[in-house]
Amino acid sequence: MPETMQALVVTEPNVFEVREVPVPVPGPNEVLARVRAVSICGTDAHLIHGDYPGFWPPAFPFIPGHEWAGEIAALGPGADLYGWKVGDRVSGTSHDACGVCQKCVEGRYNLCENYGKPGLHRQYGHNAQGADATYVVQGVKTIFPLPDSLTFEDGALIDPASIALHVANRGNVAPGDTVVITGAGAIGLLSGDAALVRGAARVIVVERNALRLARAREMGFEEVDADAGDPVKAVRAMTGGLGADVALECAGVPEVVEWALEMLRRGGRCAAVGIPTVGVEIAMQRLVLDELELVGSRASAGEMRRVMPHVEQGRMRVREMVTHRFALADYTEALATFNDRSSGAIKIIVAP
Ligand SMILES: [Zn+2]
Ligand SMILES: [Zn+2]
């Protein structure tokens, strides 16, 4: 095992470089993994930009990255008891929860009541060192066996696929439902697939970026160009004036959250995974009188294993998300491409 490795180190907001750092050592119930592919997430871009001061990350310098796959290079004490061996191919996720609080024992570890408390909870790439590096250390609760039929690039997209399945689950999508997706980034497009997995009859994608709309169309979804007129009227016209049974809100923009609620049929349900940075005005009168439901959806909780067969069998189309590839050394260019909406970037894979 080498003593040092390459890592993307963010030293202050918007200041980062790829440099040599010590290879981390796995503790009890942790593994050291050789990272083979890591995907850039919208959260990475915000975090590097300094949009969550003092929270994500809690301090600088910091190594981001939380959507990754690779192979186990070393085991910490106890990791073998869970069946892990050096050389095993794994896909990682970020929430390493306490496992003991009430939410954890109910299986909702994404809502761990010990979030961020030292020694109890870590979220890799957010409040603990991440995977934008040659090696990463993660706890056994956050790694999942990657089937031979999936590549490391596929494996780096299991975490966002699990988040998409979680939002479709939170939306209670039922067989025959008409589902509207607001925002056609990777989570939005994969949420369309997740809605189909749950039996949706129709998936309508609302987006204003032409390149993203084209991708939604290529994937077989119905489309509404949000810049071509009133998107709420468009969705109502497409649904006999009634609206959609379920909205999966993946944009995180206040105006779009309002649209998502207005697009619902009476008794409809909106699950929101986009995180607005400012408040949103909710039309409470209609929410009450039409018995609309609005629920949040955070990361995933149990969907890493459940989504894997759907990815293997082509129902969750993670490969269609990958638009660009870069070496870790070229992270500056990779991030600029990710942030440039005219680049057509959906998912960018970085190879450490
Ligand atoms: Zn992510
Ligand atoms: Zn907990």
mmCIF file of C-alpha atoms and ligand atoms in Angstrom:
data_model
loop_
_atom_site.group_PDB
_atom_site.id
_atom_site.type_symbol
_atom_site.label_atom_id
_atom_site.label_comp_id
_atom_site.label_asym_id
_atom_site.label_seq_id
_atom_site.Cartn_x
_atom_site.Cartn_y
_atom_site.Cartn_z
ATOM 1 C CA MET A 1 0.000 0.000 0.000
ATOM 2 C CA PRO A 2 1.457 3.404 -0.940
ATOM 3 C CA GLU A 3 1.706 6.005 1.832
ATOM 4 C CA THR A 4 0.360 8.906 -0.215
ATOM 5 C CA MET A 5 -2.289 9.349 -2.899
ATOM 6 C CA GLN A 6 -3.777 11.959 -5.213
ATOM 7 C CA ALA A 7 -6.827 13.783 -3.874
ATOM 8 C CA LEU A 8 -8.946 16.778 -4.764
ATOM 9 C CA VAL A 9 -8.376 19.132 -1.827
ATOM 10 C CA VAL A 10 -10.647 22.160 -1.399
ATOM 11 C CA THR A 11 -8.733 24.663 0.768
ATOM 12 C CA GLU A 12 -11.367 27.417 0.808
ATOM 13 C CA PRO A 13 -14.521 28.153 -1.215
ATOM 14 C CA ASN A 14 -13.728 27.950 -4.957
ATOM 15 C CA VAL A 15 -10.044 27.199 -4.272
ATOM 16 C CA PHE A 16 -8.982 23.603 -4.888
ATOM 17 C CA GLU A 17 -6.191 21.511 -6.325
ATOM 18 C CA VAL A 18 -5.250 17.880 -6.871
ATOM 19 C CA ARG A 19 -2.364 17.143 -4.541
ATOM 20 C CA GLU A 20 -0.588 14.345 -2.624
ATOM 21 C CA VAL A 21 -2.132 13.487 0.752
ATOM 22 C CA PRO A 22 -1.682 10.525 3.111
ATOM 23 C CA VAL A 23 -3.663 7.373 2.295
ATOM 24 C CA PRO A 24 -6.329 7.068 5.050
ATOM 25 C CA VAL A 25 -6.337 4.050 7.370
ATOM 26 C CA PRO A 26 -9.596 2.080 7.877
ATOM 27 C CA GLY A 27 -10.847 1.852 11.477
ATOM 28 C CA PRO A 28 -13.221 -0.719 13.009
ATOM 29 C CA ASN A 29 -15.949 -1.850 10.560
ATOM 30 C CA GLU A 30 -14.462 0.284 7.800
ATOM 31 C CA VAL A 31 -12.777 -0.549 4.497
ATOM 32 C CA LEU A 32 -10.174 1.224 2.390
ATOM 33 C CA ALA A 33 -11.298 1.211 -1.247
ATOM 34 C CA ARG A 34 -9.420 2.003 -4.456
ATOM 35 C CA VAL A 35 -11.759 4.500 -6.153
ATOM 36 C CA ARG A 36 -12.191 3.705 -9.881
ATOM 37 C CA ALA A 37 -14.967 6.140 -10.814
ATOM 38 C CA VAL A 38 -16.613 9.053 -9.021
ATOM 39 C CA SER A 39 -19.495 11.127 -10.342
ATOM 40 C CA ILE A 40 -19.893 14.890 -9.893
ATOM 41 C CA CYS A 41 -23.120 15.693 -8.021
ATOM 42 C CA GLY A 42 -24.876 19.060 -7.841
ATOM 43 C CA THR A 43 -24.090 19.030 -4.117
ATOM 44 C CA ASP A 44 -20.350 18.807 -4.901
ATOM 45 C CA ALA A 45 -20.572 21.955 -7.015
ATOM 46 C CA HIS A 46 -22.441 23.832 -4.252
ATOM 47 C CA LEU A 47 -20.105 22.565 -1.552
ATOM 48 C CA ILE A 48 -16.962 23.580 -3.469
ATOM 49 C CA HIS A 49 -18.584 26.954 -4.161
ATOM 50 C CA GLY A 50 -19.058 27.460 -0.408
ATOM 51 C CA ASP A 51 -22.863 27.518 -0.468
ATOM 52 C CA TYR A 52 -23.229 25.654 2.871
ATOM 53 C CA PRO A 53 -20.815 27.549 5.148
ATOM 54 C CA GLY A 54 -19.693 25.676 8.295
ATOM 55 C CA PHE A 55 -22.042 22.753 7.542
ATOM 56 C CA TRP A 56 -20.886 21.049 4.320
ATOM 57 C CA PRO A 57 -17.944 20.897 4.842
ATOM 58 C CA PRO A 58 -17.614 21.663 8.554
ATOM 59 C CA ALA A 59 -14.022 22.868 7.941
ATOM 60 C CA PHE A 60 -11.333 23.226 5.268
ATOM 61 C CA PRO A 61 -9.232 21.635 3.829
ATOM 62 C CA PHE A 62 -11.742 19.091 2.590
ATOM 63 C CA ILE A 63 -11.954 16.224 0.051
ATOM 64 C CA PRO A 64 -15.453 16.023 -1.553
ATOM 65 C CA GLY A 65 -17.014 13.177 -3.590
ATOM 66 C CA HIS A 66 -19.731 10.719 -2.555
ATOM 67 C CA GLU A 67 -21.028 8.933 -5.688
ATOM 68 C CA TRP A 68 -18.361 6.353 -6.417
ATOM 69 C CA ALA A 69 -17.391 2.766 -7.108
ATOM 70 C CA GLY A 70 -14.163 0.850 -6.745
ATOM 71 C CA GLU A 71 -12.620 -2.195 -5.149
ATOM 72 C CA ILE A 72 -11.663 -2.984 -1.585
ATOM 73 C CA ALA A 73 -7.924 -2.551 -0.976
ATOM 74 C CA ALA A 74 -7.776 -3.178 2.790
ATOM 75 C CA LEU A 75 -10.098 -4.123 5.643
ATOM 76 C CA GLY A 76 -10.371 -2.463 9.031
ATOM 77 C CA PRO A 77 -10.954 -4.665 12.116
ATOM 78 C CA GLY A 78 -14.307 -6.460 11.934
ATOM 79 C CA ALA A 79 -15.129 -5.677 8.271
ATOM 80 C CA ASP A 80 -14.412 -9.336 7.371
ATOM 81 C CA LEU A 81 -17.254 -10.437 9.683
ATOM 82 C CA TYR A 82 -19.682 -8.861 7.207
ATOM 83 C CA GLY A 83 -18.210 -10.982 4.403
ATOM 84 C CA TRP A 84 -15.984 -8.350 2.798
ATOM 85 C CA LYS A 85 -12.697 -9.365 1.159
ATOM 86 C CA VAL A 86 -9.860 -7.444 -0.464
ATOM 87 C CA GLY A 87 -10.636 -7.154 -4.201
ATOM 88 C CA ASP A 88 -14.438 -7.038 -3.794
ATOM 89 C CA ARG A 89 -16.076 -4.549 -6.178
ATOM 90 C CA VAL A 90 -18.293 -2.068 -4.355
ATOM 91 C CA SER A 91 -20.555 0.906 -4.904
ATOM 92 C CA GLY A 92 -20.636 3.606 -2.217
ATOM 93 C CA THR A 93 -23.224 5.912 -0.722
ATOM 94 C CA SER A 94 -22.845 8.789 1.705
ATOM 95 C CA HIS A 95 -24.975 8.407 4.884
ATOM 96 C CA ASP A 96 -23.083 6.425 7.566
ATOM 97 C CA ALA A 97 -25.741 6.686 10.279
ATOM 98 C CA CYS A 98 -25.587 5.742 13.966
ATOM 99 C CA GLY A 99 -27.866 2.691 13.629
ATOM 100 C CA VAL A 100 -29.172 3.204 17.176
ATOM 101 C CA CYS A 101 -31.478 6.260 17.287
ATOM 102 C CA GLN A 102 -35.243 5.814 16.783
ATOM 103 C CA LYS A 103 -35.166 6.879 13.101
ATOM 104 C CA CYS A 104 -32.279 4.482 12.374
ATOM 105 C CA VAL A 105 -34.007 1.506 14.028
ATOM 106 C CA GLU A 106 -37.118 2.335 11.976
ATOM 107 C CA GLY A 107 -34.948 2.060 8.839
ATOM 108 C CA ARG A 108 -35.027 5.794 8.127
ATOM 109 C CA TYR A 109 -31.273 6.221 8.625
ATOM 110 C CA ASN A 110 -31.280 9.150 6.185
ATOM 111 C CA LEU A 111 -32.978 11.026 9.040
ATOM 112 C CA CYS A 112 -30.501 9.848 11.744
ATOM 113 C CA GLU A 113 -31.123 11.876 14.892
ATOM 114 C CA ASN A 114 -27.399 11.880 15.597
ATOM 115 C CA TYR A 115 -26.615 13.534 12.254
ATOM 116 C CA GLY A 116 -23.078 14.877 12.200
ATOM 117 C CA LYS A 117 -22.288 14.036 15.833
ATOM 118 C CA PRO A 118 -18.621 12.968 16.059
ATOM 119 C CA GLY A 119 -18.237 9.204 16.472
ATOM 120 C CA LEU A 120 -21.935 8.564 15.748
ATOM 121 C CA HIS A 121 -22.726 9.803 12.251
ATOM 122 C CA ARG A 122 -20.824 10.741 9.115
ATOM 123 C CA GLN A 123 -21.888 11.740 5.656
ATOM 124 C CA TYR A 124 -18.949 11.071 3.342
ATOM 125 C CA GLY A 125 -18.099 13.904 0.988
ATOM 126 C CA HIS A 126 -20.317 16.252 3.037
ATOM 127 C CA ASN A 127 -19.139 16.327 6.659
ATOM 128 C CA ALA A 128 -16.459 13.604 6.364
ATOM 129 C CA GLN A 129 -13.683 13.142 3.784
ATOM 130 C CA GLY A 130 -14.988 11.930 0.428
ATOM 131 C CA ALA A 131 -14.048 9.877 -2.636
ATOM 132 C CA ASP A 132 -12.452 12.408 -4.996
ATOM 133 C CA ALA A 133 -9.163 10.597 -4.416
ATOM 134 C CA THR A 134 -7.259 7.442 -5.309
ATOM 135 C CA TYR A 135 -8.483 5.830 -2.082
ATOM 136 C CA VAL A 136 -11.368 6.385 0.309
ATOM 137 C CA VAL A 137 -12.250 4.948 3.739
ATOM 138 C CA GLN A 138 -15.925 4.200 4.353
ATOM 139 C CA GLY A 139 -17.946 2.211 6.899
ATOM 140 C CA VAL A 140 -19.467 -1.156 5.956
ATOM 141 C CA LYS A 141 -22.995 0.308 6.201
ATOM 142 C CA THR A 142 -22.253 2.497 3.153
ATOM 143 C CA ILE A 143 -20.770 0.004 0.673
ATOM 144 C CA PHE A 144 -22.737 -2.450 -1.465
ATOM 145 C CA PRO A 145 -21.565 -5.327 -3.703
ATOM 146 C CA LEU A 146 -21.312 -4.237 -7.339
ATOM 147 C CA PRO A 147 -22.477 -7.060 -9.668
ATOM 148 C CA ASP A 148 -20.005 -8.236 -12.365
ATOM 149 C CA SER A 149 -22.407 -7.074 -15.087
ATOM 150 C CA LEU A 150 -22.029 -3.444 -13.975
ATOM 151 C CA THR A 151 -18.991 -1.271 -14.709
ATOM 152 C CA PHE A 152 -17.368 1.016 -12.157
ATOM 153 C CA GLU A 153 -19.001 3.960 -13.978
ATOM 154 C CA ASP A 154 -22.402 2.318 -13.505
ATOM 155 C CA GLY A 155 -21.426 1.744 -9.878
ATOM 156 C CA ALA A 156 -20.694 5.448 -9.370
ATOM 157 C CA LEU A 157 -24.331 6.155 -10.317
ATOM 158 C CA ILE A 158 -26.029 3.681 -7.970
ATOM 159 C CA ASP A 159 -26.231 6.369 -5.253
ATOM 160 C CA PRO A 160 -28.151 8.871 -7.465
ATOM 161 C CA ALA A 161 -30.268 5.975 -8.816
ATOM 162 C CA SER A 162 -31.150 5.042 -5.221
ATOM 163 C CA ILE A 163 -32.110 8.671 -4.540
ATOM 164 C CA ALA A 164 -34.387 8.621 -7.608
ATOM 165 C CA LEU A 165 -36.045 5.397 -6.421
ATOM 166 C CA HIS A 166 -36.458 6.937 -2.958
ATOM 167 C CA VAL A 167 -38.296 9.996 -4.327
ATOM 168 C CA ALA A 168 -40.602 7.750 -6.411
ATOM 169 C CA ASN A 169 -41.231 5.701 -3.255
ATOM 170 C CA ARG A 170 -41.926 8.891 -1.259
ATOM 171 C CA GLY A 171 -44.346 9.921 -4.030
ATOM 172 C CA ASN A 172 -46.226 6.597 -3.595
ATOM 173 C CA VAL A 173 -46.328 6.210 -7.393
ATOM 174 C CA ALA A 174 -48.987 3.557 -8.132
ATOM 175 C CA PRO A 175 -49.552 1.402 -11.260
ATOM 176 C CA GLY A 176 -51.329 3.452 -13.934
ATOM 177 C CA ASP A 177 -50.362 6.841 -12.486
ATOM 178 C CA THR A 178 -49.500 9.858 -14.577
ATOM 179 C CA VAL A 179 -46.298 11.276 -13.088
ATOM 180 C CA VAL A 180 -44.852 14.696 -13.782
ATOM 181 C CA ILE A 181 -41.123 15.273 -13.226
ATOM 182 C CA THR A 182 -39.942 18.872 -12.763
ATOM 183 C CA GLY A 183 -36.246 19.270 -13.651
ATOM 184 C CA ALA A 184 -34.421 16.928 -16.044
ATOM 185 C CA GLY A 185 -31.009 16.598 -14.433
ATOM 186 C CA ALA A 186 -29.752 13.121 -13.522
ATOM 187 C CA ILE A 187 -32.080 12.784 -10.513
ATOM 188 C CA GLY A 188 -35.072 13.976 -12.570
ATOM 189 C CA LEU A 189 -34.419 11.606 -15.482
ATOM 190 C CA LEU A 190 -33.687 8.654 -13.195
ATOM 191 C CA SER A 191 -36.845 9.511 -11.205
ATOM 192 C CA GLY A 192 -38.755 9.082 -14.477
ATOM 193 C CA ASP A 193 -37.322 5.573 -14.728
ATOM 194 C CA ALA A 194 -38.104 4.941 -11.049
ATOM 195 C CA ALA A 195 -41.722 6.024 -11.631
ATOM 196 C CA LEU A 196 -41.930 3.488 -14.497
ATOM 197 C CA VAL A 197 -40.402 0.812 -12.239
ATOM 198 C CA ARG A 198 -43.299 1.480 -9.807
ATOM 199 C CA GLY A 199 -45.808 1.098 -12.638
ATOM 200 C CA ALA A 200 -46.475 4.658 -13.843
ATOM 201 C CA ALA A 201 -48.404 4.728 -17.120
ATOM 202 C CA ARG A 202 -47.138 8.139 -18.220
ATOM 203 C CA VAL A 203 -44.083 10.229 -17.346
ATOM 204 C CA ILE A 204 -44.123 13.911 -18.326
ATOM 205 C CA VAL A 205 -40.833 15.810 -17.924
ATOM 206 C CA VAL A 206 -40.931 19.600 -17.426
ATOM 207 C CA GLU A 207 -37.640 21.396 -18.172
ATOM 208 C CA ARG A 208 -36.405 24.560 -19.858
ATOM 209 C CA ASN A 209 -32.911 23.477 -20.990
ATOM 210 C CA ALA A 210 -33.196 22.258 -24.616
ATOM 211 C CA LEU A 211 -30.337 19.727 -24.296
ATOM 212 C CA ARG A 212 -31.922 18.186 -21.214
ATOM 213 C CA LEU A 213 -35.354 18.129 -22.847
ATOM 214 C CA ALA A 214 -33.830 16.303 -25.817
ATOM 215 C CA ARG A 215 -32.394 13.695 -23.472
ATOM 216 C CA ALA A 216 -35.796 13.233 -21.808
ATOM 217 C CA ARG A 217 -37.345 12.764 -25.265
ATOM 218 C CA GLU A 218 -34.651 10.242 -26.273
ATOM 219 C CA MET A 219 -35.486 8.267 -23.133
ATOM 220 C CA GLY A 220 -39.114 8.070 -24.252
ATOM 221 C CA PHE A 221 -40.660 10.505 -21.766
ATOM 222 C CA GLU A 222 -43.307 13.045 -22.734
ATOM 223 C CA GLU A 223 -41.976 16.586 -22.543
ATOM 224 C CA VAL A 224 -43.057 20.089 -21.626
ATOM 225 C CA ASP A 225 -40.754 22.967 -22.534
ATOM 226 C CA ALA A 226 -41.131 25.317 -19.564
ATOM 227 C CA ASP A 227 -40.014 28.260 -21.720
ATOM 228 C CA ALA A 228 -42.615 27.660 -24.436
ATOM 229 C CA GLY A 229 -45.626 28.910 -22.464
ATOM 230 C CA ASP A 230 -47.367 28.157 -19.171
ATOM 231 C CA PRO A 231 -46.097 24.682 -18.133
ATOM 232 C CA VAL A 232 -49.011 24.184 -15.707
ATOM 233 C CA LYS A 233 -51.526 24.744 -18.520
ATOM 234 C CA ALA A 234 -49.526 22.401 -20.752
ATOM 235 C CA VAL A 235 -49.616 19.559 -18.205
ATOM 236 C CA ARG A 236 -53.349 20.110 -17.601
ATOM 237 C CA ALA A 237 -53.991 20.040 -21.373
ATOM 238 C CA MET A 238 -52.082 16.738 -21.615
ATOM 239 C CA THR A 239 -54.137 15.178 -18.809
ATOM 240 C CA GLY A 240 -57.697 16.019 -19.888
ATOM 241 C CA GLY A 241 -57.676 19.094 -17.657
ATOM 242 C CA LEU A 242 -57.246 16.985 -14.507
ATOM 243 C CA GLY A 243 -53.520 17.171 -13.731
ATOM 244 C CA ALA A 244 -50.987 14.526 -12.714
ATOM 245 C CA ASP A 245 -51.459 11.956 -9.959
ATOM 246 C CA VAL A 246 -47.918 12.488 -8.678
ATOM 247 C CA ALA A 247 -45.282 15.199 -9.088
ATOM 248 C CA LEU A 248 -41.628 14.452 -8.366
ATOM 249 C CA GLU A 249 -39.970 17.850 -7.815
ATOM 250 C CA CYS A 250 -36.306 17.631 -8.808
ATOM 251 C CA ALA A 251 -35.458 21.285 -9.596
ATOM 252 C CA GLY A 252 -35.334 22.919 -6.166
ATOM 253 C CA VAL A 253 -36.383 26.293 -7.597
ATOM 254 C CA PRO A 254 -39.273 28.079 -5.762
ATOM 255 C CA GLU A 255 -41.287 28.869 -8.899
ATOM 256 C CA VAL A 256 -40.956 25.259 -10.062
ATOM 257 C CA VAL A 257 -42.112 23.888 -6.693
ATOM 258 C CA GLU A 258 -45.247 26.053 -7.070
ATOM 259 C CA TRP A 259 -45.766 24.658 -10.592
ATOM 260 C CA ALA A 260 -45.379 21.077 -9.357
ATOM 261 C CA LEU A 261 -48.214 21.585 -6.852
ATOM 262 C CA GLU A 262 -50.407 23.352 -9.429
ATOM 263 C CA MET A 263 -49.882 20.464 -11.880
ATOM 264 C CA LEU A 264 -51.409 17.952 -9.448
ATOM 265 C CA ARG A 265 -54.785 16.346 -9.845
ATOM 266 C CA ARG A 266 -57.168 16.678 -6.849
ATOM 267 C CA GLY A 267 -55.844 14.395 -4.109
ATOM 268 C CA GLY A 268 -52.422 14.346 -5.789
ATOM 269 C CA ARG A 269 -49.067 14.006 -4.091
ATOM 270 C CA CYS A 270 -45.810 15.895 -4.607
ATOM 271 C CA ALA A 271 -42.494 14.478 -3.368
ATOM 272 C CA ALA A 272 -39.711 17.063 -3.390
ATOM 273 C CA VAL A 273 -36.023 16.148 -3.620
ATOM 274 C CA GLY A 274 -34.762 19.483 -4.984
ATOM 275 C CA ILE A 275 -33.562 21.745 -2.155
ATOM 276 C CA PRO A 276 -34.489 25.433 -2.618
ATOM 277 C CA THR A 277 -32.039 27.840 -0.956
ATOM 278 C CA VAL A 278 -34.865 30.301 -0.164
ATOM 279 C CA GLY A 279 -38.491 30.030 1.050
ATOM 280 C CA VAL A 280 -41.352 28.940 -1.198
ATOM 281 C CA GLU A 281 -44.909 30.265 -1.113
ATOM 282 C CA ILE A 282 -47.353 27.360 -0.805
ATOM 283 C CA ALA A 283 -50.938 27.815 -2.057
ATOM 284 C CA MET A 284 -52.443 26.476 1.181
ATOM 285 C CA GLN A 285 -56.067 27.001 0.194
ATOM 286 C CA ARG A 286 -55.782 24.590 -2.713
ATOM 287 C CA LEU A 287 -53.611 22.190 -0.708
ATOM 288 C CA VAL A 288 -56.320 21.962 1.972
ATOM 289 C CA LEU A 289 -59.398 21.926 -0.274
ATOM 290 C CA ASP A 290 -57.972 19.495 -2.852
ATOM 291 C CA GLU A 291 -56.284 17.343 -0.188
ATOM 292 C CA LEU A 292 -52.920 17.674 -1.881
ATOM 293 C CA GLU A 293 -49.926 16.070 -0.217
ATOM 294 C CA LEU A 294 -46.426 17.528 -0.139
ATOM 295 C CA VAL A 295 -43.589 15.422 1.256
ATOM 296 C CA GLY A 296 -39.822 15.797 1.396
ATOM 297 C CA SER A 297 -37.371 13.176 0.133
ATOM 298 C CA ARG A 298 -33.812 13.049 1.427
ATOM 299 C CA ALA A 299 -31.054 10.887 -0.093
ATOM 300 C CA SER A 300 -32.117 7.241 0.129
ATOM 301 C CA ALA A 301 -32.914 4.752 2.871
ATOM 302 C CA GLY A 302 -32.567 1.115 1.891
ATOM 303 C CA GLU A 303 -32.716 1.680 -1.862
ATOM 304 C CA MET A 304 -29.019 0.983 -2.684
ATOM 305 C CA ARG A 305 -29.549 -2.795 -2.815
ATOM 306 C CA ARG A 306 -33.109 -2.548 -4.172
ATOM 307 C CA VAL A 307 -32.156 -0.362 -7.138
ATOM 308 C CA MET A 308 -29.194 -2.545 -8.207
ATOM 309 C CA PRO A 309 -31.241 -5.210 -10.132
ATOM 310 C CA HIS A 310 -33.180 -2.465 -11.913
ATOM 311 C CA VAL A 311 -29.873 -0.948 -13.049
ATOM 312 C CA GLU A 312 -28.561 -4.385 -14.080
ATOM 313 C CA GLN A 313 -31.700 -5.131 -16.110
ATOM 314 C CA GLY A 314 -31.712 -1.734 -17.842
ATOM 315 C CA ARG A 315 -34.840 -0.291 -16.258
ATOM 316 C CA MET A 316 -32.891 2.383 -14.379
ATOM 317 C CA ARG A 317 -30.803 3.781 -17.252
ATOM 318 C CA VAL A 318 -27.719 5.122 -15.479
ATOM 319 C CA ARG A 319 -25.485 4.732 -18.579
ATOM 320 C CA GLU A 320 -27.672 7.237 -20.448
ATOM 321 C CA MET A 321 -26.772 9.845 -17.799
ATOM 322 C CA VAL A 322 -23.018 9.883 -18.519
ATOM 323 C CA THR A 323 -22.134 12.748 -20.865
ATOM 324 C CA HIS A 324 -18.479 13.497 -20.036
ATOM 325 C CA ARG A 325 -15.384 11.840 -18.573
ATOM 326 C CA PHE A 326 -12.262 13.423 -17.033
ATOM 327 C CA ALA A 327 -9.158 12.360 -15.140
ATOM 328 C CA LEU A 328 -9.023 13.516 -11.500
ATOM 329 C CA ALA A 329 -6.071 15.765 -12.432
ATOM 330 C CA ASP A 330 -8.427 17.682 -14.772
ATOM 331 C CA TYR A 331 -11.058 18.392 -12.092
ATOM 332 C CA THR A 332 -11.066 22.155 -12.807
ATOM 333 C CA GLU A 333 -12.207 21.488 -16.368
ATOM 334 C CA ALA A 334 -14.628 18.778 -15.229
ATOM 335 C CA LEU A 335 -16.338 21.132 -12.748
ATOM 336 C CA ALA A 336 -16.492 23.997 -15.282
ATOM 337 C CA THR A 337 -18.155 21.645 -17.777
ATOM 338 C CA PHE A 338 -20.612 20.488 -15.093
ATOM 339 C CA ASN A 339 -21.534 24.093 -14.206
ATOM 340 C CA ASP A 340 -21.948 25.138 -17.865
ATOM 341 C CA ARG A 341 -25.601 24.493 -18.764
ATOM 342 C CA SER A 342 -24.770 24.807 -22.479
ATOM 343 C CA SER A 343 -22.336 21.854 -22.296
ATOM 344 C CA GLY A 344 -25.162 19.300 -22.183
ATOM 345 C CA ALA A 345 -23.592 17.812 -19.043
ATOM 346 C CA ILE A 346 -25.831 15.492 -17.063
ATOM 347 C CA LYS A 347 -23.382 13.238 -15.258
ATOM 348 C CA ILE A 348 -19.625 13.664 -15.383
ATOM 349 C CA ILE A 349 -17.441 10.735 -14.406
ATOM 350 C CA VAL A 350 -14.040 11.460 -12.880
ATOM 351 C CA ALA A 351 -11.407 8.706 -12.809
ATOM 352 C CA PRO A 352 -8.899 8.978 -9.935
HETATM 353 ZN ZN ZN B 1 -25.009 13.203 -4.839
HETATM 354 ZN ZN ZN B 2 -29.311 7.288 13.922
#
